[in-house]
Structures are given as structure tokens and as C-alpha cells.
CSV table of N, CA and C in Angstrom, one decimal:
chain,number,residue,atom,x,y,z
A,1,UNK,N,-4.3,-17.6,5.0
A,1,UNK,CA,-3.3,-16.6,4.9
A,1,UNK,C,-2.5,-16.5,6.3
A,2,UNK,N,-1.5,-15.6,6.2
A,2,UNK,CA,-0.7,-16.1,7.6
A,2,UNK,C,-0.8,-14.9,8.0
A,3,UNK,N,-0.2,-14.8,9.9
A,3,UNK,CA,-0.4,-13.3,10.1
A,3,UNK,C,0.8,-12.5,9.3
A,4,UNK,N,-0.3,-11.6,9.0
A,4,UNK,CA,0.8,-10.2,8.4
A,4,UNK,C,0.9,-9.2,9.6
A,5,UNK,N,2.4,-9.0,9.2
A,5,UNK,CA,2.8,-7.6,10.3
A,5,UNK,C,2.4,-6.4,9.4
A,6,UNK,N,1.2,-5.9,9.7
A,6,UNK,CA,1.0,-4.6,9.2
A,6,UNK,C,1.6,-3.1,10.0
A,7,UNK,N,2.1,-2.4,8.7
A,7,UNK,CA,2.8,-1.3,9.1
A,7,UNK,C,1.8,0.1,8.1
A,8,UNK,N,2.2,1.0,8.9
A,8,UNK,CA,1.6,2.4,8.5
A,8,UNK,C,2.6,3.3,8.7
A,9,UNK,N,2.1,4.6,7.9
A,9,UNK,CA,3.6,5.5,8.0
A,9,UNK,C,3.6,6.4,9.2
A,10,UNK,N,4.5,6.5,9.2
A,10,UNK,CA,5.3,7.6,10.5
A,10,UNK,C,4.8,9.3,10.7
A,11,UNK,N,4.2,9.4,9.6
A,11,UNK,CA,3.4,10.6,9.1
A,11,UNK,C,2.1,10.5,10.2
A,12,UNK,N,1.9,9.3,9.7
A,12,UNK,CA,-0.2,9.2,10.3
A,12,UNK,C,-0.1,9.5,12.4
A,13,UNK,N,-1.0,9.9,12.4
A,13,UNK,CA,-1.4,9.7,13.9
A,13,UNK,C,-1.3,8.6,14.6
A,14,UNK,N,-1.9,8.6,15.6
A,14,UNK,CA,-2.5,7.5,16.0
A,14,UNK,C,-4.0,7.3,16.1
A,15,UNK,N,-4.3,8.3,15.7
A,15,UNK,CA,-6.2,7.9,15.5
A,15,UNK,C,-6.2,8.5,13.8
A,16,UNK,N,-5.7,8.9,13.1
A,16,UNK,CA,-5.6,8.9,11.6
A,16,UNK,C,-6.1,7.6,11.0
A,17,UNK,N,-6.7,7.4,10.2
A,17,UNK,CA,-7.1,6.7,9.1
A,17,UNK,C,-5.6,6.9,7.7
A,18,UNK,N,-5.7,5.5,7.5
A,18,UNK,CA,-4.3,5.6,6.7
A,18,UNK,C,-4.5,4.3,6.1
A,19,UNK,N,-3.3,4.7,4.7
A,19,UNK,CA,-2.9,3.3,4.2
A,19,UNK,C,-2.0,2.1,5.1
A,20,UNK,N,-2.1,0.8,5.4
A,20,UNK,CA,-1.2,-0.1,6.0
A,20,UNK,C,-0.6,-0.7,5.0
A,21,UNK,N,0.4,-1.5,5.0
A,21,UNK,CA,1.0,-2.1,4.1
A,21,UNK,C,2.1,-3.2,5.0
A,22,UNK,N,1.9,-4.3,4.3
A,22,UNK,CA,2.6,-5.6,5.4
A,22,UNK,C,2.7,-6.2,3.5
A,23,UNK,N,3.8,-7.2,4.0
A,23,UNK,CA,4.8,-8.3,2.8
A,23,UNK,C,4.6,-9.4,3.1
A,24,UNK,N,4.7,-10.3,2.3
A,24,UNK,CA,5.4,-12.0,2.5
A,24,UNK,C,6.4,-12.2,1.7
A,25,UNK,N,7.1,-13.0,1.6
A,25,UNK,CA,8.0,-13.6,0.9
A,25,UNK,C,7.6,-13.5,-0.4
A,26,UNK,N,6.7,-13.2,-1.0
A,26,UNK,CA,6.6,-13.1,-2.3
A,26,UNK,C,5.4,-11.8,-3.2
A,27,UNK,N,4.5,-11.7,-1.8
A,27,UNK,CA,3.6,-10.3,-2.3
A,27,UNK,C,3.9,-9.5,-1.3
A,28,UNK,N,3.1,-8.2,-1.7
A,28,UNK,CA,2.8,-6.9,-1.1
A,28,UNK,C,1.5,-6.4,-1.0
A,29,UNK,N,0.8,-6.3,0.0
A,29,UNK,CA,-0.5,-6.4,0.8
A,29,UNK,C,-0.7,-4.8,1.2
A,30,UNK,N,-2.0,-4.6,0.6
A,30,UNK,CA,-2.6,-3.1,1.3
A,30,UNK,C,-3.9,-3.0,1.3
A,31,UNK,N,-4.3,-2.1,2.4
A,31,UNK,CA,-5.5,-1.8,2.8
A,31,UNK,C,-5.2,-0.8,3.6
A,32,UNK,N,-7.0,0.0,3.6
A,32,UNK,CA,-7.0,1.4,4.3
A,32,UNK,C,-7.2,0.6,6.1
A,33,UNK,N,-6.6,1.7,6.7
A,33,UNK,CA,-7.0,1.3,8.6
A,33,UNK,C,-8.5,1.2,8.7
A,34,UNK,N,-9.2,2.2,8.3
A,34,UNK,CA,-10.6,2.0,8.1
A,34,UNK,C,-11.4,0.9,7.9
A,35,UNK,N,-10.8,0.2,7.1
A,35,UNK,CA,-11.3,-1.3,6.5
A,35,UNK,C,-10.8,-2.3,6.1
A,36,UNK,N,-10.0,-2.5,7.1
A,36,UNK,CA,-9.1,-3.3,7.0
A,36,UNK,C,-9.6,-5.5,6.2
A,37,UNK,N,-10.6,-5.2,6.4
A,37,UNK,CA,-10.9,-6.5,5.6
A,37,UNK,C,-10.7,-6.6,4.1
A,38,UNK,N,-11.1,-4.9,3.5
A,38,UNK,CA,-10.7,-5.0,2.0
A,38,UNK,C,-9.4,-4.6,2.1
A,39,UNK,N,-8.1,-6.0,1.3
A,39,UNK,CA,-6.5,-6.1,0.9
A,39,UNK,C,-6.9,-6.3,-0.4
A,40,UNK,N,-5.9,-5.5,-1.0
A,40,UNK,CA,-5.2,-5.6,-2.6
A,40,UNK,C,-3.9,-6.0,-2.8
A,41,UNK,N,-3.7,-7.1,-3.3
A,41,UNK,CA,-2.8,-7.7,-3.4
A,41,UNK,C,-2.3,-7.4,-4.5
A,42,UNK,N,-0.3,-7.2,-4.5
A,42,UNK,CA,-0.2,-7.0,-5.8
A,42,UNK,C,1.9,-7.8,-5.8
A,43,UNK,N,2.4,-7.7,-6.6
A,43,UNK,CA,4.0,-8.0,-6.2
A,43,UNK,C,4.9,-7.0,-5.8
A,44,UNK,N,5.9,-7.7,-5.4
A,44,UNK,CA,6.9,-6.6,-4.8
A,44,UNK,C,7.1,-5.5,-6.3
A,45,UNK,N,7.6,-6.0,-7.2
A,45,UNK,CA,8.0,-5.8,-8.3
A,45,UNK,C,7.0,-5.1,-9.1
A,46,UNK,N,5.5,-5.1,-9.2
A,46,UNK,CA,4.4,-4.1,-10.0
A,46,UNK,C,4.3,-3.0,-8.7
A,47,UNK,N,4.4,-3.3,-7.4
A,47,UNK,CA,4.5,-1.8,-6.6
A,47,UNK,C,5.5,-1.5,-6.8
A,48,UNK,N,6.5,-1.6,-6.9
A,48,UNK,CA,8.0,-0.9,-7.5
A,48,UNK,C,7.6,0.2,-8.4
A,49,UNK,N,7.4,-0.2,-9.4
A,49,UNK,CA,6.8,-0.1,-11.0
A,49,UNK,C,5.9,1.7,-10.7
A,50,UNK,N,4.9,1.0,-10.1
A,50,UNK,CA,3.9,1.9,-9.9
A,50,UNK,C,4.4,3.4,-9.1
A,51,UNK,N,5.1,2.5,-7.9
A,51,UNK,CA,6.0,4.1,-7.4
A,51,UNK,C,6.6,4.8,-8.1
A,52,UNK,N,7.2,3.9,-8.8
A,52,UNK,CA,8.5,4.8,-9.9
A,52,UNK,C,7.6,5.9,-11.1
A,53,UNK,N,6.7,5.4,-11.1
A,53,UNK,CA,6.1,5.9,-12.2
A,53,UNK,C,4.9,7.1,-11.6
A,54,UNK,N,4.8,7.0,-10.4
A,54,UNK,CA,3.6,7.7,-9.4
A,54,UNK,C,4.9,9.3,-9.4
A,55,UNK,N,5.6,8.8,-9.0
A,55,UNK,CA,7.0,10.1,-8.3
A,55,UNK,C,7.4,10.6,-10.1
A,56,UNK,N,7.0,10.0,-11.2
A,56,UNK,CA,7.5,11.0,-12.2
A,56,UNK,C,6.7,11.8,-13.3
A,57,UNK,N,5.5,11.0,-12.3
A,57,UNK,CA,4.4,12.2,-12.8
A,57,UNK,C,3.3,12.0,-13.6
A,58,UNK,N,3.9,10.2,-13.7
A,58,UNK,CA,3.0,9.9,-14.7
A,58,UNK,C,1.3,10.0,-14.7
A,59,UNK,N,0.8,9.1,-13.6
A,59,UNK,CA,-0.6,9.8,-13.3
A,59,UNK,C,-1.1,11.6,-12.9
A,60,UNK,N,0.1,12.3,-13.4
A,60,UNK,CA,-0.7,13.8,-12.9
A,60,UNK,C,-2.2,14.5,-13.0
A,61,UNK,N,-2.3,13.6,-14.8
A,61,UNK,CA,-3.1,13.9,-15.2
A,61,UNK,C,-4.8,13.9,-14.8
A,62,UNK,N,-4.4,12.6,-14.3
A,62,UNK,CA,-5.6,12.0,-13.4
A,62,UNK,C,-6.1,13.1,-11.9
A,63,UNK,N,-5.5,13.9,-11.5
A,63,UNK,CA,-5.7,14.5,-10.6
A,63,UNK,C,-6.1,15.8,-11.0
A,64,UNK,N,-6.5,16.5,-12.7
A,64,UNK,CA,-6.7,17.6,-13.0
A,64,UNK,C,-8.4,17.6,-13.4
């Protein structure tokens, strides 16, 4: 695999534990800072999907 530029959000600290997320040309790559050896790989296009669907509420239910 090639180096990935991993990024984290602007929110987190700098000693915070957080999601990272780095791209290639064709996927979309995440792992916690914590542990960083476990990545889930998924496409640009099913994380799309997933946001769109996270911001409209769809999993709420999961959280009651």
C-alpha cells in the first residue's frame, strides 16, 4: 500500500483520540488515532452514501 496522507478533524486536539481518514485515487481509508493499524476500507462513493444517510437520520434509531 502506498503512503497515505492521513488527516483528522479540526475539532480534535492534539492529544485527543480521533477518527483519521486519508484517500487514494480510488478508496477511502479510516481508522481510530488509537489504532491506527486497524483501516476500513470502503469507496469514495458508499462513504458518500453513508453520510447522506447518517445527517438524515437514518441510523437514529440505533442510538436509542
Amino acid at each position: 500500500m502506498e503512503q497515505l496522507d492521513w488527516q483528522k478533524s479540526t475539532f480534535s486536539g492534539e492529544d485527543a483520540d480521533c477518527v483519521e481518514i486519508a484517500s487514494d485515487d480510488k478508496l477511502v481509508h479510516i481508522r481510530e488515532s488509537d489504532e491506527p493499524a486497524v483501516i476500513i476500507t470502503t469507496t469514495k462513493t458508499k462513504l458518500a452514501a453513508w453520510i447522506r444517510s447518517t445527517k438524515a437520520g437514518e441510523f437514529d434509531h440505533l442510538t436509542h
